[in-house]
Amino acid sequence: KAGVTQTPRYLIKTRGQQVTLSCSPISGHRSVSWYQQTPGQGLQFLFEYFSETQRNKGNFPGRFSGRQFSNSRSEMNVSTLELGDSALYLCASSLARGPYNEQFFGPGTRLTVL
Amino acid sequence: AQTVTQSQPEMSVQEAETVTLSCTYDTSESNYYLFWYKQPPSRQMILVIRQEAYKQQNATENRFSVNFQKAAKSFSLKISDSQLGDTAMYFCAFMKRTEDDMRFGAGTRLTVKP
């Protein structure tokens, strides 16, 4: 069974631009969560999607948004990029919601904002 | 708010020896889950072990075991017979039973030396 895939793996953008990252969950998984990983702030929860609906959102500005499609694939979008948005963005999928469902992480997308 | 603290930024251990990574957390919840995740240099996060708060028995997965002290809000990870492949960042994480946003500690970088 294929694991969680994220595209692109690396991305370089300039301040003010916007970016879209993609996450394909493991087949059959319906819940997708996104995390931002930086050296300073560590791993922080961005949001979680289940059945095409955002179920939970972390403490991030509205520039960060996402969506989930009917096939459970998810995208996250960051508008008006800032230097501080440079990070590794991790996506994780699980069969269903709840901590008793193991989250499987993708390799991440490394975003660099210049 | 839930916080997770890992007080050891870096640790090292000789191959075949045992090492314990510390984690404390703060919560007013009674139903929650605790996790240890491993992030090798290739960056893909992997679940090492999971503990449900209402279970008194400490979780064990092969060479990995936890010491869960609920009253002290402590959740340490013991790695026995350390192997070179155990070299990685280890993250302690917390999740309420009723929500899906995982809170991570800052991580401990473990190096296993030959």
CSV table of C-alpha atoms in Angstrom, one decimal:
chain,number,residue,atom,x,y,z
A,1,LYS,CA,0.0,0.0,0.0
A,2,ALA,CA,1.4,3.4,-1.0
A,3,GLY,CA,2.2,5.8,1.8
A,4,VAL,CA,1.2,9.4,2.1
A,5,THR,CA,2.6,11.5,-0.7
A,6,GLN,CA,3.2,15.2,-0.8
A,7,THR,CA,3.9,17.4,-3.7
A,8,PRO,CA,6.0,19.2,-4.4
A,9,ARG,CA,8.8,18.1,-2.1
A,10,TYR,CA,10.6,21.5,-2.4
A,11,LEU,CA,9.4,24.9,-3.2
A,12,ILE,CA,11.0,28.4,-3.4
A,13,LYS,CA,8.8,31.4,-3.4
A,14,THR,CA,9.2,35.1,-2.8
A,15,ARG,CA,7.4,37.3,-0.2
A,16,GLY,CA,3.9,38.2,-1.2
A,17,GLN,CA,3.3,35.2,-3.5
A,18,GLN,CA,0.9,32.5,-2.7
A,19,VAL,CA,1.5,28.7,-2.7
A,20,THR,CA,-0.5,25.5,-2.9
A,21,LEU,CA,0.7,22.3,-1.4
A,22,SER,CA,-0.8,18.9,-2.1
A,23,CYS,CA,-1.3,15.8,0.0
A,24,SER,CA,-2.5,12.4,-1.2
A,25,PRO,CA,-3.5,10.2,1.8
A,26,ILE,CA,-3.1,6.5,2.0
A,27,SER,CA,-5.9,4.8,0.1
A,28,GLY,CA,-9.0,4.4,2.3
A,29,HIS,CA,-7.9,7.1,4.8
A,30,ARG,CA,-10.5,9.8,5.2
A,31,SER,CA,-8.9,12.2,7.7
A,32,VAL,CA,-6.0,14.5,6.7
A,33,SER,CA,-4.1,16.8,9.1
A,34,TRP,CA,-1.5,19.4,8.3
A,35,TYR,CA,1.4,20.5,10.4
A,36,GLN,CA,4.0,23.2,10.1
A,37,GLN,CA,7.5,22.4,11.4
A,38,THR,CA,10.1,25.1,12.0
A,39,PRO,CA,13.3,25.2,14.1
A,40,GLY,CA,11.9,28.0,16.2
A,41,GLN,CA,8.3,26.9,16.8
A,42,GLY,CA,8.6,23.2,16.4
A,43,LEU,CA,5.7,21.2,15.1
A,44,GLN,CA,2.4,23.0,15.1
A,45,PHE,CA,-1.0,21.8,14.1
A,46,LEU,CA,-2.5,23.7,11.2
A,47,PHE,CA,-5.9,22.0,10.4
A,48,GLU,CA,-7.7,18.8,10.0
A,49,TYR,CA,-10.1,17.7,7.3
A,50,PHE,CA,-12.5,14.9,7.2
A,51,SER,CA,-15.2,14.2,4.7
A,52,GLU,CA,-14.3,17.4,2.8
A,53,THR,CA,-15.0,19.5,5.9
A,54,GLN,CA,-12.5,21.3,8.1
A,55,ARG,CA,-13.0,19.8,11.5
A,56,ASN,CA,-10.3,21.5,13.5
A,57,LYS,CA,-8.0,24.5,13.1
A,58,GLY,CA,-4.8,25.5,14.8
A,59,ASN,CA,-3.8,29.0,15.8
A,60,PHE,CA,-2.7,30.3,12.4
A,61,PRO,CA,-3.8,33.4,10.5
A,62,GLY,CA,-6.4,33.3,7.8
A,63,ARG,CA,-3.7,33.3,5.1
A,64,PHE,CA,-3.5,29.6,5.8
A,65,SER,CA,-6.3,27.7,4.3
A,66,GLY,CA,-7.0,24.3,3.0
A,67,ARG,CA,-9.6,22.0,1.4
A,68,GLN,CA,-10.2,18.3,0.9
A,69,PHE,CA,-11.7,16.7,-2.1
A,70,SER,CA,-14.1,13.8,-2.4
A,71,ASN,CA,-11.2,11.4,-2.9
A,72,SER,CA,-9.7,12.6,0.4
A,73,ARG,CA,-6.8,14.3,-1.3
A,74,SER,CA,-6.1,17.6,0.4
A,75,GLU,CA,-4.5,20.9,-0.5
A,76,MET,CA,-3.3,23.7,1.7
A,77,ASN,CA,-2.8,27.2,0.5
A,78,VAL,CA,-0.8,30.1,1.9
A,79,SER,CA,-1.4,33.5,0.5
A,80,THR,CA,0.7,36.6,0.8
A,81,LEU,CA,3.7,34.6,1.9
A,82,GLU,CA,6.0,36.0,4.6
A,83,LEU,CA,9.6,35.0,5.4
A,84,GLY,CA,8.3,33.3,8.6
A,85,ASP,CA,6.3,30.9,6.5
A,86,SER,CA,9.5,29.1,5.5
A,87,ALA,CA,9.0,25.7,7.0
A,88,LEU,CA,8.6,22.0,6.4
A,89,TYR,CA,4.9,21.3,5.9
A,90,LEU,CA,3.8,17.9,6.9
A,91,CYS,CA,0.6,16.1,6.0
A,92,ALA,CA,-0.7,13.1,7.9
A,93,SER,CA,-3.6,10.8,7.1
A,94,SER,CA,-5.6,8.4,9.2
A,95,LEU,CA,-8.5,6.0,8.6
A,96,ALA,CA,-10.9,8.2,10.6
A,97,ARG,CA,-10.9,10.9,13.2
A,98,GLY,CA,-9.8,10.4,16.8
A,99,PRO,CA,-6.4,9.7,18.5
A,100,TYR,CA,-7.0,5.9,18.4
A,101,ASN,CA,-6.5,6.1,14.6
A,102,GLU,CA,-2.9,6.2,13.9
A,103,GLN,CA,-1.7,9.1,11.8
A,104,PHE,CA,0.7,8.3,9.0
A,105,PHE,CA,2.9,11.2,7.9
A,106,GLY,CA,4.1,12.1,4.5
A,107,PRO,CA,7.7,13.2,3.7
A,108,GLY,CA,6.8,16.9,3.8
A,109,THR,CA,7.1,19.9,1.5
A,110,ARG,CA,10.0,22.1,2.2
A,111,LEU,CA,8.9,25.7,1.5
A,112,THR,CA,11.5,28.5,1.4
A,113,VAL,CA,10.3,32.1,1.2
A,114,LEU,CA,12.8,34.6,0.0
B,1,ALA,CA,-4.2,24.6,26.9
B,2,GLN,CA,-2.1,21.5,26.6
B,3,THR,CA,1.7,21.8,26.6
B,4,VAL,CA,4.3,19.1,26.1
B,5,THR,CA,7.8,19.6,27.4
B,6,GLN,CA,10.9,17.6,26.3
B,7,SER,CA,13.8,18.9,28.5
B,8,GLN,CA,16.6,17.1,26.6
B,9,PRO,CA,17.3,18.7,23.3
B,10,GLU,CA,20.1,16.2,22.5
B,11,MET,CA,21.2,12.8,23.8
B,12,SER,CA,23.6,10.2,22.7
B,13,VAL,CA,23.9,6.5,23.5
B,14,GLN,CA,26.3,3.7,22.6
B,15,GLU,CA,25.0,1.0,20.3
B,16,ALA,CA,23.4,-1.8,22.3
B,17,GLU,CA,22.9,0.3,25.4
B,18,THR,CA,19.6,1.6,26.9
B,19,VAL,CA,18.5,5.2,26.8
B,20,THR,CA,15.5,7.0,28.3
B,21,LEU,CA,14.0,10.1,26.8
B,22,SER,CA,11.9,12.4,29.0
B,23,CYS,CA,8.6,14.0,28.4
B,24,THR,CA,6.2,15.9,30.6
B,25,TYR,CA,2.9,17.4,29.8
B,26,ASP,CA,0.3,19.7,31.3
B,27,THR,CA,-3.4,19.1,30.9
B,28,SER,CA,-6.6,19.2,32.8
B,29,GLU,CA,-8.1,16.5,30.7
B,30,SER,CA,-8.7,13.0,32.0
B,31,ASN,CA,-9.1,11.3,28.6
B,32,TYR,CA,-6.2,11.7,26.3
B,33,TYR,CA,-3.5,9.9,24.3
B,34,LEU,CA,0.2,10.2,24.4
B,35,PHE,CA,2.6,9.4,21.6
B,36,TRP,CA,6.2,9.1,20.7
B,37,TYR,CA,7.1,9.8,17.1
B,38,LYS,CA,10.4,9.3,15.4
B,39,GLN,CA,11.7,11.5,12.6
B,40,PRO,CA,14.8,10.1,11.0
B,41,PRO,CA,17.1,12.3,9.0
B,42,SER,CA,15.0,11.5,5.9
B,43,ARG,CA,12.2,13.4,7.7
B,44,GLN,CA,9.3,11.0,7.5
B,45,MET,CA,7.6,10.8,10.9
B,46,ILE,CA,6.9,7.4,12.2
B,47,LEU,CA,4.8,6.4,15.2
B,48,VAL,CA,6.9,4.6,17.7
B,49,ILE,CA,4.5,3.9,20.5
B,50,ARG,CA,1.1,5.1,21.8
B,51,GLN,CA,-0.4,5.2,25.3
B,52,GLU,CA,-4.0,5.7,26.3
B,53,ALA,CA,-4.3,7.6,29.5
B,54,TYR,CA,-7.0,5.4,31.0
B,55,LYS,CA,-4.8,2.3,30.6
B,56,GLN,CA,-2.6,1.8,33.6
B,57,GLN,CA,-0.3,-0.7,31.9
B,58,ASN,CA,2.7,0.9,30.2
B,59,ALA,CA,2.8,0.3,26.4
B,60,THR,CA,5.6,-1.7,24.9
B,61,GLU,CA,6.6,-2.2,21.3
B,62,ASN,CA,9.6,-4.5,20.9
B,63,ARG,CA,12.6,-2.6,22.1
B,64,PHE,CA,10.6,0.5,22.9
B,65,SER,CA,8.6,0.9,26.1
B,66,VAL,CA,7.2,3.8,28.1
B,67,ASN,CA,7.0,4.8,31.7
B,68,PHE,CA,3.6,6.5,32.0
B,69,GLN,CA,3.1,8.3,35.3
B,70,LYS,CA,-0.3,9.9,35.0
B,71,ALA,CA,-0.3,11.7,38.4
B,72,ALA,CA,3.1,13.2,37.6
B,73,LYS,CA,2.1,13.9,34.0
B,74,SER,CA,5.2,12.2,32.8
B,75,PHE,CA,5.7,10.0,29.8
B,76,SER,CA,9.2,8.8,29.2
B,77,LEU,CA,10.4,6.5,26.3
B,78,LYS,CA,13.0,3.8,27.0
B,79,ILE,CA,14.9,2.4,24.0
B,80,SER,CA,16.6,-0.9,24.8
B,81,ASP,CA,19.5,-2.4,22.8
B,82,SER,CA,19.9,0.8,20.9
B,83,GLN,CA,20.6,0.4,17.2
B,84,LEU,CA,22.2,2.8,14.7
B,85,GLY,CA,18.9,3.1,12.9
B,86,ASP,CA,17.4,4.6,16.1
B,87,THR,CA,19.3,7.8,15.3
B,88,ALA,CA,16.5,10.4,14.8
B,89,MET,CA,14.5,13.2,16.3
B,90,TYR,CA,12.0,11.9,18.8
B,91,PHE,CA,8.9,13.9,19.5
B,92,CYS,CA,6.5,13.4,22.4
B,93,ALA,CA,2.9,14.3,21.5
B,94,PHE,CA,-0.4,14.7,23.2
B,95,MET,CA,-3.9,14.5,21.8
B,96,LYS,CA,-7.2,14.9,23.6
B,97,ARG,CA,-9.6,12.0,23.1
B,98,THR,CA,-12.2,14.3,21.7
B,99,GLU,CA,-10.1,16.3,19.3
B,100,ASP,CA,-7.7,15.8,16.5
B,101,ASP,CA,-5.0,18.4,16.9
B,102,MET,CA,-1.9,16.8,18.1
B,103,ARG,CA,0.4,18.9,20.4
B,104,PHE,CA,4.1,18.1,20.1
B,105,GLY,CA,7.1,18.7,22.3
B,106,ALA,CA,10.2,20.4,20.9
B,107,GLY,CA,11.9,17.1,20.3
B,108,THR,CA,15.0,15.3,21.4
B,109,ARG,CA,17.8,14.6,18.9
B,110,LEU,CA,19.1,11.1,19.7
B,111,THR,CA,22.4,9.9,18.2
B,112,VAL,CA,23.3,6.2,18.5
B,113,LYS,CA,27.1,5.8,18.4
B,114,PRO,CA,28.8,2.7,17.1
